[in-house]
PDB file of C-alpha atoms in Angstrom:
ATOM      1  CA  MET A  68      25.882 106.480 -13.685  1.00 69.00           C
ATOM      2  CA  ARG A  69      23.501 109.378 -13.971  1.00 73.00           C
ATOM      3  CA  MET A  70      21.845 108.752 -10.676  1.00 75.00           C
ATOM      4  CA  GLU A  71      23.451 111.702  -9.050  1.00 81.00           C
ATOM      5  CA  PHE A  72      21.481 114.006 -11.356  1.00 83.00           C
ATOM      6  CA  SER A  73      18.098 112.700 -10.146  1.00 78.00           C
ATOM      7  CA  SER A  74      16.216 114.140  -7.207  1.00 77.00           C
ATOM      8  CA  ASN A  75      17.735 111.719  -4.618  1.00 74.00           C
ATOM      9  CA  GLY A  76      21.177 111.473  -6.287  1.00 79.00           C
ATOM     10  CA  PRO A  77      23.268 114.449  -4.695  1.00 83.00           C
ATOM     11  CA  VAL A  78      22.857 113.116  -1.143  1.00 84.00           C
ATOM     12  CA  ASN A  79      24.453 109.813  -2.301  1.00 80.00           C
ATOM     13  CA  THR A  80      27.596 111.280  -3.825  1.00 85.00           C
ATOM     14  CA  PRO A  81      29.566 111.195  -0.455  1.00 85.00           C
ATOM     15  CA  GLU A  82      28.962 107.456  -0.377  1.00 83.00           C
ATOM     16  CA  PHE A  83      29.073 106.438  -4.083  1.00 82.00           C
ATOM     17  CA  GLY A  84      31.218 109.230  -5.581  1.00 84.00           C
ATOM     18  CA  THR A  85      30.590 111.503  -8.455  1.00 87.00           C
ATOM     19  CA  VAL A  86      30.814 111.123 -12.226  1.00 86.00           C
ATOM     20  CA  LYS A  87      32.538 114.402 -12.305  1.00 88.00           C
ATOM     21  CA  ASP A  88      35.662 112.806 -10.848  1.00 88.00           C
ATOM     22  CA  PRO A  89      36.988 109.835 -12.950  1.00 88.00           C
ATOM     23  CA  ARG A  90      38.582 108.152  -9.868  1.00 88.00           C
ATOM     24  CA  SER A  91      35.233 108.102  -8.005  1.00 84.00           C
ATOM     25  CA  ALA A  92      33.231 107.280 -11.066  1.00 83.00           C
ATOM     26  CA  LYS A  93      35.017 104.036 -11.727  1.00 86.00           C
ATOM     27  CA  PRO A  94      33.482 102.210  -8.640  1.00 83.00           C
ATOM     28  CA  SER A  95      30.076 103.364  -9.608  1.00 81.00           C
ATOM     29  CA  ASN A  96      30.616 102.030 -13.143  1.00 84.00           C
ATOM     30  CA  GLU A  97      31.631  98.642 -11.536  1.00 86.00           C
ATOM     31  CA  MET A  98      28.221  98.613  -9.737  1.00 83.00           C
ATOM     32  CA  ASP A  99      26.256  99.343 -12.967  1.00 87.00           C
ATOM     33  CA  GLY A 100      24.605  96.007 -13.882  1.00 91.00           C
ATOM     34  CA  VAL A 101      23.415  97.249 -17.227  1.00 93.00           C
ATOM     35  CA  ALA A 102      27.019  98.075 -18.179  1.00 91.00           C
ATOM     36  CA  HIS A 103      28.093  94.475 -17.613  1.00 94.00           C
ATOM     37  CA  VAL A 104      25.368  92.562 -19.574  1.00 97.00           C
ATOM     38  CA  VAL A 105      27.121  90.758 -22.316  1.00 97.00           C
ATOM     39  CA  LYS A 106      25.355  89.764 -25.542  1.00 97.00           C
ATOM     40  CA  GLY A 107      25.292  86.025 -26.174  1.00 97.00           C
ATOM     41  CA  VAL A 108      25.727  84.873 -22.665  1.00 97.00           C
ATOM     42  CA  ARG A 109      23.241  82.194 -21.387  1.00 98.00           C
ATOM     43  CA  TYR A 110      21.868  83.961 -18.398  1.00 97.00           C
ATOM     44  CA  PRO A 111      19.763  82.217 -15.782  1.00 97.00           C
ATOM     45  CA  ALA A 112      16.095  83.005 -15.212  1.00 98.00           C
ATOM     46  CA  LEU A 113      15.778  86.499 -13.682  1.00 97.00           C
ATOM     47  CA  MET A 114      13.010  88.541 -12.034  1.00 97.00           C
ATOM     48  CA  GLY A 115      13.632  92.147 -11.608  1.00 96.00           C
ATOM     49  CA  VAL A 116      11.479  93.831  -8.971  1.00 95.00           C
ATOM     50  CA  GLY A 117      10.743  97.542  -8.556  1.00 94.00           C
ATOM     51  CA  GLY A 118       8.456  99.557  -6.323  1.00 93.00           C
ATOM     52  CA  TRP A 119       6.161 102.157  -7.851  1.00 92.00           C
ATOM     53  CA  ASN A 120       6.325 104.313  -4.784  1.00 91.00           C
ATOM     54  CA  ASP A 121       9.925 103.606  -3.732  1.00 86.00           C
ATOM     55  CA  PRO A 122      11.555 107.056  -3.481  1.00 81.00           C
ATOM     56  CA  ARG A 123      15.119 105.637  -3.638  1.00 79.00           C
ATOM     57  CA  VAL A 124      15.027 103.563  -6.720  1.00 82.00           C
ATOM     58  CA  PRO A 125      12.720 104.559  -9.584  1.00 86.00           C
ATOM     59  CA  PRO A 126      11.116 101.545 -11.375  1.00 90.00           C
ATOM     60  CA  TRP A 127      12.951 102.255 -14.548  1.00 89.00           C
ATOM     61  CA  GLU A 128      16.326 101.382 -13.133  1.00 90.00           C
ATOM     62  CA  PRO A 129      15.538  97.650 -12.690  1.00 93.00           C
ATOM     63  CA  GLY A 130      13.527  97.855 -15.910  1.00 95.00           C
ATOM     64  CA  LYS A 131      16.667  98.921 -17.821  1.00 95.00           C
ATOM     65  CA  PHE A 132      18.594  95.947 -16.366  1.00 96.00           C
ATOM     66  CA  VAL A 133      15.769  93.515 -17.284  1.00 97.00           C
ATOM     67  CA  ALA A 134      15.488  94.864 -20.751  1.00 97.00           C
ATOM     68  CA  ALA A 135      19.272  94.575 -21.254  1.00 97.00           C
ATOM     69  CA  VAL A 136      19.266  90.941 -20.130  1.00 98.00           C
ATOM     70  CA  GLN A 137      16.235  90.087 -22.263  1.00 96.00           C
ATOM     71  CA  THR A 138      17.980  91.583 -25.210  1.00 96.00           C
ATOM     72  CA  GLY A 139      21.358  90.130 -24.593  1.00 96.00           C
ATOM     73  CA  SER A 140      20.653  86.641 -23.220  1.00 97.00           C
ATOM     74  CA  ALA A 141      21.214  83.613 -25.395  1.00 97.00           C
ATOM     75  CA  SER A 142      19.295  81.248 -23.101  1.00 96.00           C
ATOM     76  CA  SER A 143      15.577  80.550 -23.293  1.00 94.00           C
ATOM     77  CA  LYS A 144      15.137  81.110 -19.562  1.00 97.00           C
ATOM     78  CA  PRO A 145      12.469  83.720 -18.705  1.00 97.00           C
ATOM     79  CA  VAL A 146      13.482  87.444 -17.786  1.00 97.00           C
ATOM     80  CA  LEU A 147      10.598  89.171 -16.057  1.00 97.00           C
ATOM     81  CA  MET A 148       9.803  92.446 -14.382  1.00 96.00           C
ATOM     82  CA  LYS A 149       7.538  92.868 -11.526  1.00 96.00           C
ATOM     83  CA  ILE A 150       6.427  96.322 -10.095  1.00 94.00           C
ATOM     84  CA  ASN A 151       5.046  96.423  -6.600  1.00 92.00           C
TER      85      ASN A 151
END
């Protein structure tokens, strides 16, 4: 939800909307995987992948999602993170 305030964020507001407008922020919230991780759900095995030099998606974004699933999952399946 704060991506528009990063260095690459402003150019994406025409496509994804802005958090400054509640109507256009709602679809962005629906795409936010971290916001939809539910504690106690038995999630399947997961591997989050990020690119250290990817200018579009900083590696902390998939990292936050992986951390949320690791913390919330009730299964014993592995939840891993790989940075290329």
